[in-house]
mmCIF file of C-alpha atoms in Angstrom:
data_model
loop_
_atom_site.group_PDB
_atom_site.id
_atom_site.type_symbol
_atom_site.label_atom_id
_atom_site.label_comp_id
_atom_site.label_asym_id
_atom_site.label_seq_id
_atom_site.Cartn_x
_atom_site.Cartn_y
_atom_site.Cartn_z
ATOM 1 C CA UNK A 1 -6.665 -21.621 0.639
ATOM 2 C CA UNK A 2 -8.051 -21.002 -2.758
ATOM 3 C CA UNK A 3 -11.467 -19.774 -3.403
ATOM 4 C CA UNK A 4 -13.402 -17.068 -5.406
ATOM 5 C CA UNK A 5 -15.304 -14.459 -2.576
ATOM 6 C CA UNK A 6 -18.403 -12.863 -4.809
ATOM 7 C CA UNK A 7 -18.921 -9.484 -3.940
ATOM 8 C CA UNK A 8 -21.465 -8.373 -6.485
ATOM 9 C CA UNK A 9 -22.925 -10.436 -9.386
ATOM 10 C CA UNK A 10 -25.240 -6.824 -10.728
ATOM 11 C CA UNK A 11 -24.424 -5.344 -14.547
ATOM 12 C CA UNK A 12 -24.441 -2.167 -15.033
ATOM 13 C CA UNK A 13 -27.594 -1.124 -12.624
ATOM 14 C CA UNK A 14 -27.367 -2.780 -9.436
ATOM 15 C CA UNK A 15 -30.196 -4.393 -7.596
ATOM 16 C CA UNK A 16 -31.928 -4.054 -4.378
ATOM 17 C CA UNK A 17 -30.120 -7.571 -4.219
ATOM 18 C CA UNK A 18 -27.102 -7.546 -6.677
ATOM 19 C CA UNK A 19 -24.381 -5.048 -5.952
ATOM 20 C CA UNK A 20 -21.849 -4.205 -8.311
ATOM 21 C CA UNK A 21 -19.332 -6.133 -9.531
ATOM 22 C CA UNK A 22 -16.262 -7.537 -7.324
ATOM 23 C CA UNK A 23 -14.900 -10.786 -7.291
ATOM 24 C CA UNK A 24 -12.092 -11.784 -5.047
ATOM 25 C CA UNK A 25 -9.472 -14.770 -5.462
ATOM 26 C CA UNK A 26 -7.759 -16.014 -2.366
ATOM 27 C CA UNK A 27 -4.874 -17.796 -3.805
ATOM 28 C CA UNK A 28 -2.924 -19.134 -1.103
ATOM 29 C CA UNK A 29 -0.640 -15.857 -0.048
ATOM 30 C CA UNK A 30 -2.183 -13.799 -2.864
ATOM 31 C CA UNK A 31 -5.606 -12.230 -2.595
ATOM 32 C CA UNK A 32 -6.598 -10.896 -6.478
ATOM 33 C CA UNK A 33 -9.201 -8.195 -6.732
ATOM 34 C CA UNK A 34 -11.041 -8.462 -9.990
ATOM 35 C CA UNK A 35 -13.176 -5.546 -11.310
ATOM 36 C CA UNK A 36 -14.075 -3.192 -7.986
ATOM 37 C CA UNK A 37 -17.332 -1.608 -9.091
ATOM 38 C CA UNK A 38 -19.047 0.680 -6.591
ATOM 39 C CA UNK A 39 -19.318 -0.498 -3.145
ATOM 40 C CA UNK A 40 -16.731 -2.899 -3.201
ATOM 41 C CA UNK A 41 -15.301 -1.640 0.246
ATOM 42 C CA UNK A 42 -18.447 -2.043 1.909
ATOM 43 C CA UNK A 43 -18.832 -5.670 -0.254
ATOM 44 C CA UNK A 44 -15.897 -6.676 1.595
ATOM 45 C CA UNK A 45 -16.749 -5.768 5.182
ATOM 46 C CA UNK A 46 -19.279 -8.130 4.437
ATOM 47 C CA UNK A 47 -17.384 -10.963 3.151
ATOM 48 C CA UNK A 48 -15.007 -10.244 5.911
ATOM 49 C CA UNK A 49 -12.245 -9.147 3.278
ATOM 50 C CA UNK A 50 -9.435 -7.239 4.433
ATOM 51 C CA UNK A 51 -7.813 -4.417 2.299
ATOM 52 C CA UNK A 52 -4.232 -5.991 3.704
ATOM 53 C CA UNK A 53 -5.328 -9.562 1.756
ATOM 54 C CA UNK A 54 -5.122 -7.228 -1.582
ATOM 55 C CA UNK A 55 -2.075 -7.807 -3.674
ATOM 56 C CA UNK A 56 -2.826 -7.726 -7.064
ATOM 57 C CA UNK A 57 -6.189 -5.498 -8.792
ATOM 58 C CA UNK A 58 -7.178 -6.758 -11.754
ATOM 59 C CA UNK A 59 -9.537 -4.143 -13.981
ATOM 60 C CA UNK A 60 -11.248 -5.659 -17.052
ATOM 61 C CA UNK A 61 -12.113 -2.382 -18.337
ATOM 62 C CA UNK A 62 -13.489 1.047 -18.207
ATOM 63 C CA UNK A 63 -17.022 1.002 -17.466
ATOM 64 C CA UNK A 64 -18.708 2.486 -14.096
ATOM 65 C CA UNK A 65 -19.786 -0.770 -12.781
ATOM 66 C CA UNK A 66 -15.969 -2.726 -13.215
ATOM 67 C CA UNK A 67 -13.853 0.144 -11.395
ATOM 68 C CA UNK A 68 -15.747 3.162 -9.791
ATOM 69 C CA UNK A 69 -15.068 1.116 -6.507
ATOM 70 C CA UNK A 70 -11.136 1.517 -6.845
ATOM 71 C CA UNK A 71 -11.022 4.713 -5.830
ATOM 72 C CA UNK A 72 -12.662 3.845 -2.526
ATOM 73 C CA UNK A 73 -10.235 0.536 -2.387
ATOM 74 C CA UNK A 74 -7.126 2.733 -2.916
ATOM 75 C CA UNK A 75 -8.123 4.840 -0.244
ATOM 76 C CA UNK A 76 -8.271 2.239 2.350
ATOM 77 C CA UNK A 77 -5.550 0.951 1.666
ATOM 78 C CA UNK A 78 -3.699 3.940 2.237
ATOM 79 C CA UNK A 79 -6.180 4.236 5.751
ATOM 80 C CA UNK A 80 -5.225 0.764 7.202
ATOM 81 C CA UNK A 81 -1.539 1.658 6.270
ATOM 82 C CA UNK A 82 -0.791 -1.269 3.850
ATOM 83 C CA UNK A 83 2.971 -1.719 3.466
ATOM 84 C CA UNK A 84 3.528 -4.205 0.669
ATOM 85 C CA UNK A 85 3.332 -3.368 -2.541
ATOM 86 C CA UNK A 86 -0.176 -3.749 -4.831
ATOM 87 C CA UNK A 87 0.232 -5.063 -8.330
ATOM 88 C CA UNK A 88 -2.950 -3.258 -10.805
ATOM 89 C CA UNK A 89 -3.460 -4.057 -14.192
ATOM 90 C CA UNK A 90 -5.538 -2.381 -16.645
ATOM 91 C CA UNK A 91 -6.106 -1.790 -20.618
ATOM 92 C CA UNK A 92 -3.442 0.897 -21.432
ATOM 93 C CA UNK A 93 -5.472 2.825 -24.042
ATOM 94 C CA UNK A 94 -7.359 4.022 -21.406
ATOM 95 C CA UNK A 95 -4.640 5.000 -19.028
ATOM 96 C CA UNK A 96 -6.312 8.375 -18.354
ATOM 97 C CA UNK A 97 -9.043 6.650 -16.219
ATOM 98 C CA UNK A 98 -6.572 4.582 -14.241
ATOM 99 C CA UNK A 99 -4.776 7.733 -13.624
ATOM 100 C CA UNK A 100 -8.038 9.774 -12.466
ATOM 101 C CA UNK A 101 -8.949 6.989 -10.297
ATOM 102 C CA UNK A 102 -6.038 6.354 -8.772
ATOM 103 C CA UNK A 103 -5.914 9.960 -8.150
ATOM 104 C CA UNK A 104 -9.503 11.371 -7.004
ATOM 105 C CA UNK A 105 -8.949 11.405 -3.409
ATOM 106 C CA UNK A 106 -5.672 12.778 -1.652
ATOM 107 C CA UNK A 107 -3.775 10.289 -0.262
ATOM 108 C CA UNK A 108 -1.760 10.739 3.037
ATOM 109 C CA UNK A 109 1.060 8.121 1.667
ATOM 110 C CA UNK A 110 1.947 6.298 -1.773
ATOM 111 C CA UNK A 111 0.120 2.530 -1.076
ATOM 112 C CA UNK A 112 2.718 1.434 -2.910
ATOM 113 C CA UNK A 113 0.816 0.928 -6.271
ATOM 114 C CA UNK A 114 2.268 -0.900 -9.144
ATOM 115 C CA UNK A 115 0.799 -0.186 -12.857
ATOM 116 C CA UNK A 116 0.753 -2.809 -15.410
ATOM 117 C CA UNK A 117 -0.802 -1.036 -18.237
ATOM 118 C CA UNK A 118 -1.814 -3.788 -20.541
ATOM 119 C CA UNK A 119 -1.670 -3.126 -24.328
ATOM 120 C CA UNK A 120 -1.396 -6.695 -25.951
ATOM 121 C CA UNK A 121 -2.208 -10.201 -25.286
ATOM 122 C CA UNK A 122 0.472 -11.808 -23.406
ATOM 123 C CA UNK A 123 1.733 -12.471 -20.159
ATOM 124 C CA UNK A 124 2.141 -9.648 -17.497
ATOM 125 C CA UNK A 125 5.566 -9.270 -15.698
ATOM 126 C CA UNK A 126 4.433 -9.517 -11.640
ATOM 127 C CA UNK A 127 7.271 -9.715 -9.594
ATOM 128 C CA UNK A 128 7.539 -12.484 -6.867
ATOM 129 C CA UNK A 129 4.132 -14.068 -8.134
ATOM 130 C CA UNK A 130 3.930 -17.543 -7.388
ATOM 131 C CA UNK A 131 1.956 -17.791 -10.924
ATOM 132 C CA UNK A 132 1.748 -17.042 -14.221
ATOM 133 C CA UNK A 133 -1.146 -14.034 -15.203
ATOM 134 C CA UNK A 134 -1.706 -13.195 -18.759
ATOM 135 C CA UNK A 135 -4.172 -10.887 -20.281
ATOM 136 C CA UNK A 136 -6.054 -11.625 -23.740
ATOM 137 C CA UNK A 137 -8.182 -9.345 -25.745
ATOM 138 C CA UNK A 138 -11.965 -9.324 -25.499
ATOM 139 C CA UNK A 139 -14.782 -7.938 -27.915
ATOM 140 C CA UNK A 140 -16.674 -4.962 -26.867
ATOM 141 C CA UNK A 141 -17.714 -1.257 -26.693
ATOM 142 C CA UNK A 142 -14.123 -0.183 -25.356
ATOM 143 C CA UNK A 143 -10.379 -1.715 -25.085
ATOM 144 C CA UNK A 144 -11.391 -4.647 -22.707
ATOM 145 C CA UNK A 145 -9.208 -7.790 -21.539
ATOM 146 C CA UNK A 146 -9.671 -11.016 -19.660
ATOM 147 C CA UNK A 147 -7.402 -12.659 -17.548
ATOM 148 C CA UNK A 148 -5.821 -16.163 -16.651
ATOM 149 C CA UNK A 149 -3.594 -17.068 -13.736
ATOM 150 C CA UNK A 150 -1.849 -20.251 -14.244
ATOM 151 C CA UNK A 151 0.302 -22.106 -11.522
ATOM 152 C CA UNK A 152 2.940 -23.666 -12.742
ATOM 153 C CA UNK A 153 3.482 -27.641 -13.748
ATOM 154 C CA UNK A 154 5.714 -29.232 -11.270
ATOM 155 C CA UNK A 155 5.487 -33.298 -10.202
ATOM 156 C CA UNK A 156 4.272 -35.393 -7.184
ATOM 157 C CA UNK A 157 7.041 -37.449 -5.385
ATOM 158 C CA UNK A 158 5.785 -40.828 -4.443
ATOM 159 C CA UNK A 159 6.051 -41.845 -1.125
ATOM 160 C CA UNK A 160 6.157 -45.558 -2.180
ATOM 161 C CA UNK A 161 8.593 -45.739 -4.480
ATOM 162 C CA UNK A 162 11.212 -43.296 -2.694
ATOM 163 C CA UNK A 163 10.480 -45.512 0.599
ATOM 164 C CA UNK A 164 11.650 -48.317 -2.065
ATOM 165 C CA UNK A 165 14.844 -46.659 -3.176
ATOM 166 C CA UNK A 166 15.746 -45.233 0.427
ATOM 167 C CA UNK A 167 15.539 -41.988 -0.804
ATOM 168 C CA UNK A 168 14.449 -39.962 2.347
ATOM 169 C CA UNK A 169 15.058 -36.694 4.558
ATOM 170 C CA UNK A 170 17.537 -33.889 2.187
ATOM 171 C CA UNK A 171 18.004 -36.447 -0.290
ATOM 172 C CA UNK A 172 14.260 -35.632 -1.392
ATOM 173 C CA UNK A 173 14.994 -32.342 -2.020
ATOM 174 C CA UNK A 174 18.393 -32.729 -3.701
ATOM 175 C CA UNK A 175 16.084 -35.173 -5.844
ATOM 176 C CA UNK A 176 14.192 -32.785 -6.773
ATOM 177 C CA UNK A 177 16.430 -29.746 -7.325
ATOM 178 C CA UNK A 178 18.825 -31.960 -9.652
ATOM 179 C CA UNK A 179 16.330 -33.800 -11.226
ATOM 180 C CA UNK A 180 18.578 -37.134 -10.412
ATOM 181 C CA UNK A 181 20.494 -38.435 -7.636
ATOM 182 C CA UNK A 182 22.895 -40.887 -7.489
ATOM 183 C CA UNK A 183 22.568 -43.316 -4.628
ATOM 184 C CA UNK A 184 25.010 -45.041 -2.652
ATOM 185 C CA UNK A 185 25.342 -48.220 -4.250
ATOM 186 C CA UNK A 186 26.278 -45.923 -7.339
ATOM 187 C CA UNK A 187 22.747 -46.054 -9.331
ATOM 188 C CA UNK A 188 20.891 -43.007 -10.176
ATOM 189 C CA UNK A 189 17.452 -42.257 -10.096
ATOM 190 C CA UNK A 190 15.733 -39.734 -12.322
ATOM 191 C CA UNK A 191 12.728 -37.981 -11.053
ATOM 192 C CA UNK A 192 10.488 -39.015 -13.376
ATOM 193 C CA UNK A 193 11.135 -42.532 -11.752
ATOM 194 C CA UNK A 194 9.632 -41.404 -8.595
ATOM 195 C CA UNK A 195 7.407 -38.677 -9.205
ATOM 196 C CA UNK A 196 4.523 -38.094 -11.905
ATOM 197 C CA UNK A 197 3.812 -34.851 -13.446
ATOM 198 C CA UNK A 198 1.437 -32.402 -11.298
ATOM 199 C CA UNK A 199 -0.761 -29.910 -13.446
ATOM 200 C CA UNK A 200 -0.701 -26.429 -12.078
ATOM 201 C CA UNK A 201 -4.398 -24.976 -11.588
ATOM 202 C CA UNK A 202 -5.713 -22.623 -13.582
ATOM 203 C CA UNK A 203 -8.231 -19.872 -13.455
ATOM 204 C CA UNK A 204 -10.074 -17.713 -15.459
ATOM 205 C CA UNK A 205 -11.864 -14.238 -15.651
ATOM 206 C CA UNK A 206 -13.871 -13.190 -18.647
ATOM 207 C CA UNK A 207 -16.015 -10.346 -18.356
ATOM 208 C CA UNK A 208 -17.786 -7.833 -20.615
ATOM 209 C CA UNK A 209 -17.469 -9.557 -24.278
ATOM 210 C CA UNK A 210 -19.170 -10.801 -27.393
ATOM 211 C CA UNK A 211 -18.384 -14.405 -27.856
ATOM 212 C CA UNK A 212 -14.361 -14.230 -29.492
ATOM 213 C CA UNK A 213 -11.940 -16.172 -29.549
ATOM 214 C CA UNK A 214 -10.590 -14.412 -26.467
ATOM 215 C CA UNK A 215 -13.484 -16.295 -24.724
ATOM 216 C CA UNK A 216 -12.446 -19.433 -25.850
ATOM 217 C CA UNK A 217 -8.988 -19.071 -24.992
ATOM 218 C CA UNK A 218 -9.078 -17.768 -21.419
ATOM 219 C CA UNK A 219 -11.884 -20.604 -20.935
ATOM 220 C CA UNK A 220 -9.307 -23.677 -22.189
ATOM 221 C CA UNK A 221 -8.993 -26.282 -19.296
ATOM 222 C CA UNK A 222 -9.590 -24.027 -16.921
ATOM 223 C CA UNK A 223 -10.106 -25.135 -13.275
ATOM 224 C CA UNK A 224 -12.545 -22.426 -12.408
ATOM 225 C CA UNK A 225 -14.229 -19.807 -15.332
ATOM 226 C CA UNK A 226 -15.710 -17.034 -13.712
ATOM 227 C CA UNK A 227 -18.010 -15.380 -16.691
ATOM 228 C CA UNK A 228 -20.275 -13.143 -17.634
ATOM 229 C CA UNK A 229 -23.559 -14.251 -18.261
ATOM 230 C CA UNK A 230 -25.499 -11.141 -18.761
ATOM 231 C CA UNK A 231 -28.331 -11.826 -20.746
ATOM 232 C CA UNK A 232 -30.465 -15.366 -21.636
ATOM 233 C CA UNK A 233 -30.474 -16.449 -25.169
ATOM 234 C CA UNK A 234 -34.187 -14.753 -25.732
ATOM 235 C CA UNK A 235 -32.070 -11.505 -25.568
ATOM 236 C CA UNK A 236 -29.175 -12.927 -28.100
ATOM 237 C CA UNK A 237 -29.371 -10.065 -30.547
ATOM 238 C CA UNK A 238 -29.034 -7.284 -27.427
ATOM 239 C CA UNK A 239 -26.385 -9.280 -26.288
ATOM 240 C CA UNK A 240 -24.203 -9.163 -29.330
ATOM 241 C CA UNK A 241 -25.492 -5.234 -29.520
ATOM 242 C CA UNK A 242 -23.941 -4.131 -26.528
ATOM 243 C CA UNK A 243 -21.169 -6.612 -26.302
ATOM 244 C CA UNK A 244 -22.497 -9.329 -23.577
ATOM 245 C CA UNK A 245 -22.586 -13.074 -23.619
ATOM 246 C CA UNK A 246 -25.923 -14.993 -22.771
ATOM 247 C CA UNK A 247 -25.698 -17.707 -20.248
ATOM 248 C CA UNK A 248 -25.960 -20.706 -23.159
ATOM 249 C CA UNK A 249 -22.619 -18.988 -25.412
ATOM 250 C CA UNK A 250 -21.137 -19.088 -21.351
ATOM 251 C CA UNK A 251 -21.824 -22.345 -20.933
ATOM 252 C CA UNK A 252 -21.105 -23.647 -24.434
ATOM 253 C CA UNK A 253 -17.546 -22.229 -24.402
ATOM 254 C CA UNK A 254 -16.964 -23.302 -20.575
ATOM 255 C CA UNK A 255 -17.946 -26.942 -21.771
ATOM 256 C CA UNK A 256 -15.924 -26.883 -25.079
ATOM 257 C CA UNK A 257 -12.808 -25.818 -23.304
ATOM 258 C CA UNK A 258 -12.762 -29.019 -20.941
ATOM 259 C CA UNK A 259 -14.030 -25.944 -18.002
ATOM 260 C CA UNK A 260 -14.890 -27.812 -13.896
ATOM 261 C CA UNK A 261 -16.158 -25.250 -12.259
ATOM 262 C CA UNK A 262 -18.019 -22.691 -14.202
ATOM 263 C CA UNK A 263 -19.378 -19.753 -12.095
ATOM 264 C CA UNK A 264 -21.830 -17.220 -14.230
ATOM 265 C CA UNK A 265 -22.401 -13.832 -13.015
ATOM 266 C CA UNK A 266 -23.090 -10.113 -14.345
ATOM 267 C CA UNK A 267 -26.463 -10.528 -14.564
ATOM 268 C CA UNK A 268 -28.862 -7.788 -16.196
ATOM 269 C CA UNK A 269 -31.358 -6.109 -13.834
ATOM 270 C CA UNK A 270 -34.109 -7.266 -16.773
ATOM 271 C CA UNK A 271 -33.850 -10.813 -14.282
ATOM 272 C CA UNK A 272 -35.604 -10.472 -11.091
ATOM 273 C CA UNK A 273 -34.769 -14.137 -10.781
ATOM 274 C CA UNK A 274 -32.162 -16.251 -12.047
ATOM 275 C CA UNK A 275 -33.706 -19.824 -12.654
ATOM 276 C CA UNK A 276 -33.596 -19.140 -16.379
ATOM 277 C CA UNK A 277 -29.959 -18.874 -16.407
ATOM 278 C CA UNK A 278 -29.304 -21.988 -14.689
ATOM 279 C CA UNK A 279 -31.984 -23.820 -16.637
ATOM 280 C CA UNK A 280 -30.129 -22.474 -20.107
ATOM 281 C CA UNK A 281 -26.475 -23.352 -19.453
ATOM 282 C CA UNK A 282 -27.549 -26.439 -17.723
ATOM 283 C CA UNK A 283 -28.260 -27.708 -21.351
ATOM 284 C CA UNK A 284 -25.025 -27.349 -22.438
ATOM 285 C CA UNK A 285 -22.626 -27.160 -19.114
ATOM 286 C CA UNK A 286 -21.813 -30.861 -17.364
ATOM 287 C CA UNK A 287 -19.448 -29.859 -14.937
ATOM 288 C CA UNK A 288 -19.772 -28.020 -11.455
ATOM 289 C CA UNK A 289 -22.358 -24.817 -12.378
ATOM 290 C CA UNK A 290 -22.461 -22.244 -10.020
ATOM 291 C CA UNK A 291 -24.938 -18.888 -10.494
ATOM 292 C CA UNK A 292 -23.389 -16.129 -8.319
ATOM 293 C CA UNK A 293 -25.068 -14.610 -5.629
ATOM 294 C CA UNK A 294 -23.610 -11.498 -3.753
ATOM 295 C CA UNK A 295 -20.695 -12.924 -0.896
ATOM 296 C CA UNK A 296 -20.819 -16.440 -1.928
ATOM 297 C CA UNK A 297 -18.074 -18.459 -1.630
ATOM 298 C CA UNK A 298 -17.133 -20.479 -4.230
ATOM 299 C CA UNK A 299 -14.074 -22.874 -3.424
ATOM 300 C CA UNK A 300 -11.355 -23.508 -6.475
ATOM 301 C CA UNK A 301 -11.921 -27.428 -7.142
ATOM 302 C CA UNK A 302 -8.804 -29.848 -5.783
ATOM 303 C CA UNK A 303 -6.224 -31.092 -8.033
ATOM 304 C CA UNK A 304 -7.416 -33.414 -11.119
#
């Protein structure tokens, strides 16, 4: 199963409506927490999250309403007794908040946390992840990165052709291992004869920026963008003030960069409603838009 689980679409006040951030990513075997603001545990009793479905914690950056909810994560993780091992990564200039965080409440056993301060752009060493995460700089009040998690390319065997061939059983797999295999009337078959290449998925998380080319990068062919969208374009100038995107610059980028499913959220309590948002990226967006609500579901779109 892969699908984003919205936990809280609010900015930096929350709403009688909007909690904090906290964005989940079911990704097949992985479950990715993204930006745990405050209530996040109770978010995912709700959404019927488990803290065992956490492997990896993903923390944009510093501010209250992207990690005050790790803490309360951490510490029931360490309640339900979670044995494997929890990947977290995090801007390393300001390892001195990971470290309080991680450390404000006394925990009965190590949960098995493992730090990936992240300093540069670039990819970020997880061990026995099925996919490739990278982090890439973002622009605004403090050391902030996005994320990307691409699957690798691999190929799709066709059933028609290797029926064809009488390629079947082991010899698939031998196929596909070797990359030829040499059949018994002595001719070999590549794989690129019976396969065709397979794009891995890819997905995105940009929060807490002015438009950069950070934005633009994370965004390119992405599967699913999951973006901030904090202010309309009315409010452009406090926007670019306080380092926030407005739902058009979301939708622009996410239309430039080839985006299918684009899924805005962070919204400023200024919004009781958020019909303007979808009306302004609408103008520019054409694929799949979705405006966050708290514990939606949003499902990663199937293979191209």
């Amino acid at each position: 199963m892969r699908e984003l689980v919205v936990l809280g679409t609010a900015s930096q006040v929350p709403t009688r409506q909007r909690n904090h951030n906290g964005y989940f990513l079911r990704w097949d075997g992985d479950g990715l927490l993204f930006d745990p603001g405050e209530g996040t545990q109770r978010q995912m009793l709700y959404a019927g999250v488990s803290a065992a479905s956490i492997t990896r914690i993903g923390l944009t950056h510093f501010h209250g309403d992207h990690c005050l909810g790790l803490p309360g994560v951490l510490a029931r993780l360490n309640l339900d007794r979670v044995t494997h091992p929890v990947d977290i990564c995090f801007p390393a200039a300001d390892i001195d908040y990971f470290e309080r965080l991680s450390q404000i409440v006394p925990r009965h056993r190590d949960p098995g946390l493992r730090p990936h301060p992240v300093a540069t752009d670039g990819p970020i060493p997880l061990p026995d992840a099925p996919f490739h995460l990278e982090a890439v700089a973002l622009s605004h009040r403090v050391a902030t990165f996005g994320y990307r998690l691409a699957e690798p390319d691999g190929r799709r065997m066709l059933p028609d052709r290797l029926a064809a061939l009488g390629i079947a059983g082991p010899d698939v797999g031998r196929l596909q291992r070797a990359g030829s295999l040499t059949l018994p009337d002595g001719r070999t078959v590549t794989l690129d004869e019976v396969s065709t290449p397979r794009r891995g998925q890819r997905f995105a998380f940009v929060m807490d920026t002015r438009m950069c080319s950070g934005v633009e990068e994370l965004a390119q062919d992405a599967d699913m963008l999951v973006i901030e969208a904090t202010f309309l374009d009315a409010d452009a100038a406090l926007a670019h003030e306080f380092g926030h995107l407005t739902a058009a610059e979301a939708a622009q980028v996410a239309e430039a960069a080839g985006v299918r499913t684009l899924v805005l959220t962070h919204f400023s309590q200024r919004y009781p409603d958020l019909d303007g948002h979808r009306i302004e990226a609408s103008k520019y967006f054409h694929g799949e838009l979705v405006v966050a609500e708290d514990l939606m579901r949003v499902p990663v779109p199937t293979r191209r």
